[in-house]
């Protein structure tokens, strides 16, 4: 059969596809040529609208709950769970005396929640006269925009504009990314954390000091950051090796500023427990409150993970599963894609994971606590340059957003009472 006979029937479709792609390219050209901050901002608005639709759809099916009537509006629906604790801080600040159970142990109270986000909203309310319900989601959403822009700037230190943009897309569609627009401190902390990492990597240690302090007062990331910066400084002080001849050496001025930042990081890590002690007069005000949220009892480092694995899978399969999880992470951490994000982002991710592994009691909130591992979004973008792969990741993440909102954010009573927290 002649070649022209084979090609003929497919030519109209090929021509149509080519015309469509040319149209898409022409339509996208102004966006592609626009400033980076406009592109990332547009991506942020689009992804927040998608999350808004997911929230709004879930709210329509929300039944009776501890906070509002059934089928609440969007702003009411996102102002639940921990947002209500931040709202209490906005209204009444922190108690000078801890609420206690009959045995004298602290009960759940607002000292478990860090102050920067609710106090920022309170300051804006005093200036504008706005309410918590209006200002808190606005502040969280704007902080999420700032976090997106800062994350892109950070990713650009290691990747091209295209790969960095895809990495931000992964971050903004990650299954728990709807948290960036609800009255939680996560979006504000993400912005401060990205800024602190950027400044450290650029060796602007003095500028990083106030950012690190504010970050440690927004979410409990201070200990992890202090460990990360200690490792960063230790690495910089080690002699350069043959395979890293361009490693910048510390000058005397840089060393002094780095040591100052190390001191500030260490103080910031313990700032909130010290403030709680100073206000209440109880040295264990913060740690005792945290213990109440865990169900009471002293914290034994690393033990909660073993206890949870044993509780879920038994005394044999539980520890085996935990060991396999650790092995899987070690393999992933040493993969080619993760190595490409740079030693500092790897050190931060390792430090934060060690912190979680040491103190966290695994539960459904663990998914939300993974947000500070956002550098892995860049590692995901490094896995493949295929548009099909990257697009599939975004679609998969958006589908998992629906799962997260419907399963964990929407409230449904468990047989024994209460519900799994997001």
CSV table of C-alpha atoms in Angstrom, one decimal:
chain,number,residue,atom,x,y,z
A,1,UNK,CA,0.0,0.0,0.0
A,2,UNK,CA,1.5,3.4,-0.8
A,3,UNK,CA,2.8,5.5,2.1
A,4,UNK,CA,0.4,8.3,1.3
A,5,UNK,CA,-2.6,6.0,1.8
A,6,UNK,CA,-1.4,5.2,5.3
A,7,UNK,CA,-0.8,8.8,6.3
A,8,UNK,CA,-3.8,10.3,4.6
A,9,UNK,CA,-6.6,9.4,7.1
A,10,UNK,CA,-4.6,10.7,10.1
A,11,UNK,CA,-3.6,14.1,8.6
A,12,UNK,CA,-6.8,16.0,9.5
A,13,UNK,CA,-6.4,14.9,13.2
A,14,UNK,CA,-2.7,15.7,13.2
A,15,UNK,CA,-3.4,19.1,11.8
A,16,UNK,CA,-6.1,19.8,14.3
A,17,UNK,CA,-3.8,18.7,17.2
A,18,UNK,CA,-1.1,20.9,15.9
A,19,UNK,CA,-3.5,23.8,15.6
A,20,UNK,CA,-4.7,23.3,19.2
A,21,UNK,CA,-1.2,23.2,20.6
A,22,UNK,CA,-0.3,26.3,18.7
A,23,UNK,CA,-3.4,28.0,20.1
A,24,UNK,CA,-2.5,26.9,23.6
A,25,UNK,CA,1.1,28.2,23.2
A,26,UNK,CA,-0.1,31.5,21.9
A,27,UNK,CA,-2.6,31.8,24.8
A,28,UNK,CA,0.1,30.9,27.4
A,29,UNK,CA,2.8,33.1,25.9
A,30,UNK,CA,1.8,36.2,27.9
A,31,UNK,CA,1.9,34.2,31.1
A,32,UNK,CA,5.2,32.5,30.2
A,33,UNK,CA,6.8,35.9,29.5
A,34,UNK,CA,5.3,37.5,32.6
A,35,UNK,CA,7.4,38.1,35.7
A,36,UNK,CA,8.0,35.0,37.9
A,37,UNK,CA,6.0,36.4,40.8
A,38,UNK,CA,2.9,36.9,38.6
A,39,UNK,CA,3.1,33.3,37.3
A,40,UNK,CA,3.5,31.9,40.8
A,41,UNK,CA,0.8,34.2,42.1
A,42,UNK,CA,-1.6,33.0,39.4
A,43,UNK,CA,-0.8,29.4,40.1
A,44,UNK,CA,-1.5,30.1,43.8
A,45,UNK,CA,-4.9,31.7,43.1
A,46,UNK,CA,-5.9,28.8,40.8
A,47,UNK,CA,-4.9,26.1,43.3
A,48,UNK,CA,-6.6,27.9,46.2
A,49,UNK,CA,-9.8,28.1,44.1
A,50,UNK,CA,-9.7,24.4,43.5
A,51,UNK,CA,-9.3,23.8,47.3
A,52,UNK,CA,-12.1,26.3,47.9
A,53,UNK,CA,-14.4,24.2,45.6
A,54,UNK,CA,-13.4,21.0,47.5
A,55,UNK,CA,-14.1,22.7,50.9
A,56,UNK,CA,-17.4,24.2,49.7
A,57,UNK,CA,-18.6,20.8,48.3
A,58,UNK,CA,-17.7,19.0,51.5
A,59,UNK,CA,-19.5,21.7,53.6
A,60,UNK,CA,-22.7,21.1,51.7
A,61,UNK,CA,-22.6,17.5,53.1
A,62,UNK,CA,-21.4,18.4,56.6
A,63,UNK,CA,-23.9,17.2,59.2
A,64,UNK,CA,-24.4,18.2,62.8
A,65,UNK,CA,-21.0,19.0,64.4
A,66,UNK,CA,-19.6,20.6,67.6
A,67,UNK,CA,-19.2,24.1,66.1
A,68,UNK,CA,-21.9,25.1,63.6
A,69,UNK,CA,-25.2,24.0,62.2
A,70,UNK,CA,-25.3,21.4,59.4
A,71,UNK,CA,-24.2,22.6,55.9
A,72,UNK,CA,-22.2,25.6,57.0
A,73,UNK,CA,-20.9,28.3,54.7
A,74,UNK,CA,-17.3,28.2,53.5
A,75,UNK,CA,-15.9,30.6,56.2
A,76,UNK,CA,-17.6,28.7,59.0
A,77,UNK,CA,-16.5,25.4,57.6
A,78,UNK,CA,-12.8,26.3,57.6
A,79,UNK,CA,-13.0,27.9,61.1
A,80,UNK,CA,-13.1,24.6,63.0
A,81,UNK,CA,-10.7,22.2,64.7
A,82,UNK,CA,-7.5,24.0,65.8
A,83,UNK,CA,-8.8,27.3,64.4
A,84,UNK,CA,-11.1,27.4,67.3
A,85,UNK,CA,-8.1,27.3,69.7
A,86,UNK,CA,-6.4,30.1,67.8
A,87,UNK,CA,-9.7,32.0,68.0
A,88,UNK,CA,-9.6,31.6,71.8
A,89,UNK,CA,-6.1,33.1,71.9
A,90,UNK,CA,-7.4,36.0,69.7
A,91,UNK,CA,-10.2,36.7,72.2
A,92,UNK,CA,-8.6,36.0,75.6
A,93,UNK,CA,-4.8,35.4,75.0
A,94,UNK,CA,-3.3,32.7,77.3
A,95,UNK,CA,-4.4,31.7,80.8
A,96,UNK,CA,-2.1,32.6,83.7
A,97,UNK,CA,-3.2,29.5,85.5
A,98,UNK,CA,-3.3,26.2,83.8
A,99,UNK,CA,-6.7,24.3,83.9
A,100,UNK,CA,-6.1,21.1,85.8
A,101,UNK,CA,-7.7,17.8,86.2
A,102,UNK,CA,-8.6,16.3,89.6
A,103,UNK,CA,-5.1,14.6,89.8
A,104,UNK,CA,-3.4,18.0,89.3
A,105,UNK,CA,-2.3,17.3,85.7
A,106,UNK,CA,-2.8,20.1,83.1
A,107,UNK,CA,-5.8,19.8,80.9
A,108,UNK,CA,-6.0,20.7,77.2
A,109,UNK,CA,-5.5,24.5,76.8
A,110,UNK,CA,-4.2,27.2,74.5
A,111,UNK,CA,-0.6,27.0,75.6
A,112,UNK,CA,-0.2,24.1,73.1
A,113,UNK,CA,-0.6,26.6,70.3
A,114,UNK,CA,2.1,29.0,69.3
A,115,UNK,CA,1.3,32.8,69.4
A,116,UNK,CA,2.5,34.5,66.2
A,117,UNK,CA,-0.5,33.8,64.0
A,118,UNK,CA,-3.4,34.6,66.4
A,119,UNK,CA,-1.5,37.7,67.7
A,120,UNK,CA,-0.9,38.9,64.2
A,121,UNK,CA,-4.6,38.6,63.4
A,122,UNK,CA,-5.4,40.4,66.7
A,123,UNK,CA,-3.1,43.3,65.8
A,124,UNK,CA,-4.7,43.7,62.4
A,125,UNK,CA,-8.1,43.5,64.1
A,126,UNK,CA,-7.2,46.4,66.4
A,127,UNK,CA,-6.1,48.4,63.4
A,128,UNK,CA,-9.0,47.6,61.1
A,129,UNK,CA,-11.8,46.7,63.4
A,130,UNK,CA,-12.2,43.4,61.5
A,131,UNK,CA,-13.4,40.2,63.1
A,132,UNK,CA,-11.6,36.9,63.5
A,133,UNK,CA,-13.9,35.2,61.0
A,134,UNK,CA,-12.9,37.6,58.3
A,135,UNK,CA,-9.3,38.4,59.1
A,136,UNK,CA,-7.9,35.0,60.1
A,137,UNK,CA,-8.6,33.2,56.7
A,138,UNK,CA,-7.3,36.3,54.9
A,139,UNK,CA,-4.1,36.4,56.8
A,140,UNK,CA,-3.6,32.7,56.4
A,141,UNK,CA,-4.3,32.9,52.6
A,142,UNK,CA,-2.0,35.8,52.1
A,143,UNK,CA,0.7,34.1,54.1
A,144,UNK,CA,0.3,31.1,51.8
A,145,UNK,CA,0.9,33.4,48.8
A,146,UNK,CA,4.1,34.7,50.4
A,147,UNK,CA,5.1,31.1,51.2
A,148,UNK,CA,4.6,30.2,47.5
A,149,UNK,CA,6.7,33.0,46.3
A,150,UNK,CA,9.4,32.4,48.8
A,151,UNK,CA,9.5,28.6,48.1
A,152,UNK,CA,9.9,29.4,44.4
A,153,UNK,CA,12.9,31.7,45.1
A,154,UNK,CA,14.3,28.9,47.3
A,155,UNK,CA,13.8,26.2,44.6
A,156,UNK,CA,15.4,28.4,41.9
A,157,UNK,CA,18.7,28.1,43.8
A,158,UNK,CA,18.8,24.5,42.6
A,159,UNK,CA,16.5,24.2,39.6
A,160,UNK,CA,15.4,25.8,36.3
A,161,UNK,CA,12.4,28.1,36.2
A,162,UNK,CA,10.3,25.3,34.7
A,163,UNK,CA,11.3,22.7,37.3
A,164,UNK,CA,11.0,25.2,40.2
A,165,UNK,CA,7.5,26.1,38.9
A,166,UNK,CA,6.4,22.5,38.8
A,167,UNK,CA,7.8,22.0,42.3
A,168,UNK,CA,5.6,24.9,43.6
A,169,UNK,CA,2.7,23.3,41.7
A,170,UNK,CA,3.3,20.1,43.6
A,171,UNK,CA,3.5,22.0,46.9
A,172,UNK,CA,0.2,23.9,46.2
A,173,UNK,CA,-1.7,20.8,45.2
A,174,UNK,CA,-0.3,18.5,47.9
A,175,UNK,CA,-3.1,16.6,49.6
A,176,UNK,CA,-2.9,18.7,52.8
A,177,UNK,CA,-2.4,22.0,50.9
A,178,UNK,CA,-5.9,23.3,51.7
A,179,UNK,CA,-4.5,24.1,55.1
A,180,UNK,CA,-2.8,27.1,53.5
A,181,UNK,CA,-6.1,28.9,53.3
A,182,UNK,CA,-7.7,28.0,56.7
A,183,UNK,CA,-7.1,29.9,60.0
A,184,UNK,CA,-4.1,27.7,61.0
A,185,UNK,CA,-0.5,28.8,61.4
A,186,UNK,CA,0.9,26.5,58.8
A,187,UNK,CA,1.0,29.0,55.9
A,188,UNK,CA,2.7,31.6,58.0
A,189,UNK,CA,5.2,29.1,59.3
A,190,UNK,CA,5.9,27.8,55.8
A,191,UNK,CA,6.7,31.4,54.6
A,192,UNK,CA,9.1,32.0,57.5
A,193,UNK,CA,10.7,28.6,57.2
A,194,UNK,CA,11.3,29.0,53.4
A,195,UNK,CA,12.7,32.5,54.1
A,196,UNK,CA,15.0,31.2,56.8
A,197,UNK,CA,16.3,28.4,54.7
A,198,UNK,CA,16.9,30.7,51.8
A,199,UNK,CA,18.9,33.1,53.9
A,200,UNK,CA,21.0,30.4,55.5
A,201,UNK,CA,21.8,28.9,52.1
A,202,UNK,CA,22.8,32.3,50.9
A,203,UNK,CA,24.9,32.7,54.0
A,204,UNK,CA,23.0,35.8,55.2
A,205,UNK,CA,23.1,34.7,58.8
A,206,UNK,CA,22.4,38.1,60.5
A,207,UNK,CA,19.3,38.7,58.3
A,208,UNK,CA,18.1,35.1,59.2
A,209,UNK,CA,18.0,35.8,62.9
A,210,UNK,CA,14.6,37.5,63.2
A,211,UNK,CA,13.1,35.2,60.7
A,212,UNK,CA,14.3,32.1,62.6
A,213,UNK,CA,12.9,33.6,65.9
A,214,UNK,CA,9.5,34.4,64.3
A,215,UNK,CA,9.4,30.9,62.7
A,216,UNK,CA,10.0,29.3,66.1
A,217,UNK,CA,7.1,31.3,67.5
A,218,UNK,CA,4.7,30.3,64.8
A,219,UNK,CA,4.9,26.5,64.9
A,220,UNK,CA,7.1,24.0,66.9
A,221,UNK,CA,10.0,23.8,64.4
A,222,UNK,CA,12.6,25.5,66.5
A,223,UNK,CA,14.4,22.4,67.7
A,224,UNK,CA,14.6,21.0,64.2
A,225,UNK,CA,15.9,24.2,62.8
A,226,UNK,CA,18.6,24.5,65.5
A,227,UNK,CA,19.8,21.0,64.7
A,228,UNK,CA,19.8,21.8,61.0
A,229,UNK,CA,21.8,24.9,61.4
A,230,UNK,CA,24.3,23.2,63.7
A,231,UNK,CA,24.8,20.6,60.9
A,232,UNK,CA,25.0,23.3,58.3
A,233,UNK,CA,27.7,25.2,60.2
A,234,UNK,CA,29.6,22.0,61.0
A,235,UNK,CA,29.7,21.1,57.3
A,236,UNK,CA,30.9,24.6,56.4
A,237,UNK,CA,33.7,24.4,59.0
A,238,UNK,CA,35.0,21.0,57.8
A,239,UNK,CA,37.9,21.2,55.3
A,240,UNK,CA,36.9,21.2,51.6
A,241,UNK,CA,37.4,17.9,49.8
A,242,UNK,CA,38.6,17.2,46.4
A,243,UNK,CA,35.1,16.6,45.1
A,244,UNK,CA,33.8,19.9,46.4
A,245,UNK,CA,36.6,22.4,45.5
A,246,UNK,CA,34.2,25.4,45.2
A,247,UNK,CA,33.0,25.0,48.8
A,248,UNK,CA,33.0,28.6,50.2
A,249,UNK,CA,35.1,28.9,53.3
A,250,UNK,CA,34.0,30.8,56.4
A,251,UNK,CA,35.6,34.2,57.0
A,252,UNK,CA,36.0,35.5,60.5
A,253,UNK,CA,33.0,37.8,60.1
A,254,UNK,CA,30.9,35.0,58.8
A,255,UNK,CA,31.9,32.7,61.6
A,256,UNK,CA,30.9,35.2,64.2
A,257,UNK,CA,27.5,35.8,62.5
A,258,UNK,CA,27.0,32.1,62.1
A,259,UNK,CA,27.7,31.5,65.8
A,260,UNK,CA,25.3,34.2,66.7
A,261,UNK,CA,22.6,32.6,64.5
A,262,UNK,CA,23.3,29.3,66.2
A,263,UNK,CA,22.8,30.9,69.6
A,264,UNK,CA,19.6,32.6,68.4
A,265,UNK,CA,18.3,29.3,66.9
A,266,UNK,CA,19.0,27.4,70.2
A,267,UNK,CA,17.2,30.2,72.2
A,268,UNK,CA,14.3,30.3,69.7
A,269,UNK,CA,13.9,26.5,70.1
A,270,UNK,CA,13.0,26.9,73.8
A,271,UNK,CA,11.5,30.4,73.6
A,272,UNK,CA,7.8,29.3,73.8
A,273,UNK,CA,8.2,26.8,76.7
A,274,UNK,CA,10.2,29.5,78.6
A,275,UNK,CA,7.5,32.1,78.0
A,276,UNK,CA,4.8,29.7,79.2
A,277,UNK,CA,6.9,29.1,82.4
A,278,UNK,CA,7.3,32.8,82.9
A,279,UNK,CA,3.6,33.6,82.5
A,280,UNK,CA,2.2,30.7,84.5
A,281,UNK,CA,5.0,30.1,87.0
A,282,UNK,CA,4.9,26.4,86.1
A,283,UNK,CA,8.1,25.2,84.5
A,284,UNK,CA,6.2,22.4,82.8
A,285,UNK,CA,3.4,24.6,81.5
A,286,UNK,CA,4.0,23.9,77.8
A,287,UNK,CA,5.3,20.3,78.1
A,288,UNK,CA,2.5,19.4,80.5
A,289,UNK,CA,-0.1,20.9,78.2
A,290,UNK,CA,1.4,18.9,75.3
A,291,UNK,CA,1.2,15.8,77.4
A,292,UNK,CA,-2.5,16.4,78.0
A,293,UNK,CA,-3.0,16.5,74.2
A,294,UNK,CA,-1.2,13.1,74.0
A,295,UNK,CA,-3.4,11.6,76.7
A,296,UNK,CA,-1.0,12.4,79.6
A,297,UNK,CA,2.1,10.8,80.9
A,298,UNK,CA,5.8,11.7,80.3
A,299,UNK,CA,7.2,11.7,76.8
A,300,UNK,CA,9.8,9.0,76.1
A,301,UNK,CA,11.7,9.9,72.9
A,302,UNK,CA,11.0,7.7,69.9
A,303,UNK,CA,8.7,5.5,71.9
A,304,UNK,CA,5.4,6.8,70.5
A,305,UNK,CA,6.2,5.5,67.0
A,306,UNK,CA,6.9,2.0,68.3
A,307,UNK,CA,3.8,2.1,70.5
A,308,UNK,CA,1.6,3.1,67.6
A,309,UNK,CA,3.0,0.5,65.2
A,310,UNK,CA,2.6,-2.2,67.8
A,311,UNK,CA,-1.0,-1.0,68.5
A,312,UNK,CA,-1.9,-1.0,64.9
A,313,UNK,CA,-0.2,-4.1,63.6
A,314,UNK,CA,0.8,-6.2,66.6
A,315,UNK,CA,4.0,-6.9,68.6
A,316,UNK,CA,5.7,-8.5,65.6
A,317,UNK,CA,4.4,-6.9,62.4
A,318,UNK,CA,4.4,-3.4,64.0
A,319,UNK,CA,8.1,-3.1,64.6
A,320,UNK,CA,8.9,-4.8,61.3
A,321,UNK,CA,6.6,-2.3,59.5
A,322,UNK,CA,8.3,0.6,61.3
A,323,UNK,CA,11.7,-0.7,60.3
A,324,UNK,CA,10.7,-1.1,56.7
A,325,UNK,CA,9.4,2.5,56.8
A,326,UNK,CA,12.8,3.7,58.0
A,327,UNK,CA,14.6,1.7,55.3
A,328,UNK,CA,12.3,3.1,52.6
A,329,UNK,CA,13.0,6.6,53.8
A,330,UNK,CA,16.8,6.0,53.8
A,331,UNK,CA,16.6,4.7,50.2
A,332,UNK,CA,14.5,7.6,49.1
A,333,UNK,CA,16.7,10.1,50.9
A,334,UNK,CA,19.7,8.8,49.0
A,335,UNK,CA,18.0,8.7,45.7
A,336,UNK,CA,19.3,10.8,42.8
A,337,UNK,CA,16.3,13.1,42.8
A,338,UNK,CA,16.6,14.0,46.5
A,339,UNK,CA,20.4,14.5,46.2
A,340,UNK,CA,19.7,17.2,43.6
A,341,UNK,CA,17.9,19.5,46.0
A,342,UNK,CA,21.2,20.3,47.7
A,343,UNK,CA,22.8,19.3,51.0
A,344,UNK,CA,21.2,22.1,53.0
A,345,UNK,CA,17.6,21.2,52.1
A,346,UNK,CA,18.5,17.6,52.7
A,347,UNK,CA,19.9,18.4,56.1
A,348,UNK,CA,16.7,20.4,57.0
A,349,UNK,CA,14.5,17.6,55.9
A,350,UNK,CA,16.5,15.1,57.9
A,351,UNK,CA,16.5,17.3,61.0
A,352,UNK,CA,12.8,17.8,60.9
A,353,UNK,CA,12.1,14.1,60.4
A,354,UNK,CA,14.3,13.2,63.3
A,355,UNK,CA,12.4,15.7,65.4
A,356,UNK,CA,9.0,14.2,64.4
A,357,UNK,CA,10.3,10.7,65.0
A,358,UNK,CA,11.6,11.7,68.4
A,359,UNK,CA,8.5,13.5,69.8
A,360,UNK,CA,5.5,13.0,67.7
A,361,UNK,CA,2.7,10.6,68.6
A,362,UNK,CA,1.6,9.4,65.2
A,363,UNK,CA,-2.0,10.0,64.3
A,364,UNK,CA,-4.1,11.5,61.5
A,365,UNK,CA,-2.6,15.0,62.2
A,366,UNK,CA,0.7,13.6,61.1
A,367,UNK,CA,-0.2,14.3,57.5
A,368,UNK,CA,-0.5,18.0,58.2
A,369,UNK,CA,2.8,18.0,60.1
A,370,UNK,CA,4.6,16.9,57.0
A,371,UNK,CA,4.2,20.3,55.4
A,372,UNK,CA,7.7,21.6,56.5
A,373,UNK,CA,9.2,18.8,54.4
A,374,UNK,CA,8.2,20.9,51.4
A,375,UNK,CA,11.7,20.6,49.8
A,376,UNK,CA,10.7,17.1,48.7
A,377,UNK,CA,8.3,18.9,46.3
A,378,UNK,CA,11.4,19.9,44.4
A,379,UNK,CA,12.8,16.4,44.6
A,380,UNK,CA,9.5,15.1,43.1
A,381,UNK,CA,9.9,17.5,40.2
A,382,UNK,CA,13.5,16.2,39.7
A,383,UNK,CA,12.2,12.6,39.3
A,384,UNK,CA,11.2,13.2,35.7
A,385,UNK,CA,11.0,16.0,33.2
A,386,UNK,CA,8.0,14.3,31.5
A,387,UNK,CA,5.0,16.6,31.3
A,388,UNK,CA,2.8,13.5,31.5
A,389,UNK,CA,4.4,12.4,34.8
A,390,UNK,CA,4.3,15.9,36.3
A,391,UNK,CA,0.7,16.5,35.3
A,392,UNK,CA,-0.3,13.1,36.7
A,393,UNK,CA,1.2,14.0,40.0
A,394,UNK,CA,-0.8,17.2,40.2
A,395,UNK,CA,-4.0,15.4,39.3
A,396,UNK,CA,-3.3,12.7,41.8
A,397,UNK,CA,-2.6,15.2,44.5
A,398,UNK,CA,-5.8,17.1,43.8
A,399,UNK,CA,-7.8,13.9,44.1
A,400,UNK,CA,-6.1,13.2,47.4
A,401,UNK,CA,-7.1,16.7,48.6
A,402,UNK,CA,-10.7,15.5,48.3
A,403,UNK,CA,-9.9,12.5,50.4
A,404,UNK,CA,-8.2,14.6,53.1
A,405,UNK,CA,-11.0,17.2,53.3
A,406,UNK,CA,-13.8,14.6,53.3
A,407,UNK,CA,-12.1,12.1,55.6
A,408,UNK,CA,-10.3,14.4,58.1
A,409,UNK,CA,-11.5,18.0,57.8
A,410,UNK,CA,-15.2,17.3,57.6
A,411,UNK,CA,-16.5,16.1,61.0
A,412,UNK,CA,-18.3,12.8,61.5
A,413,UNK,CA,-18.7,11.2,64.9
A,414,UNK,CA,-16.9,8.0,65.5
A,415,UNK,CA,-18.7,5.1,67.3
A,416,UNK,CA,-16.8,6.0,70.5
A,417,UNK,CA,-17.3,9.7,70.2
A,418,UNK,CA,-15.3,12.5,68.6
A,419,UNK,CA,-13.5,12.3,65.3
A,420,UNK,CA,-10.1,11.9,63.8
A,421,UNK,CA,-8.4,15.3,63.7
A,422,UNK,CA,-6.9,16.8,60.5
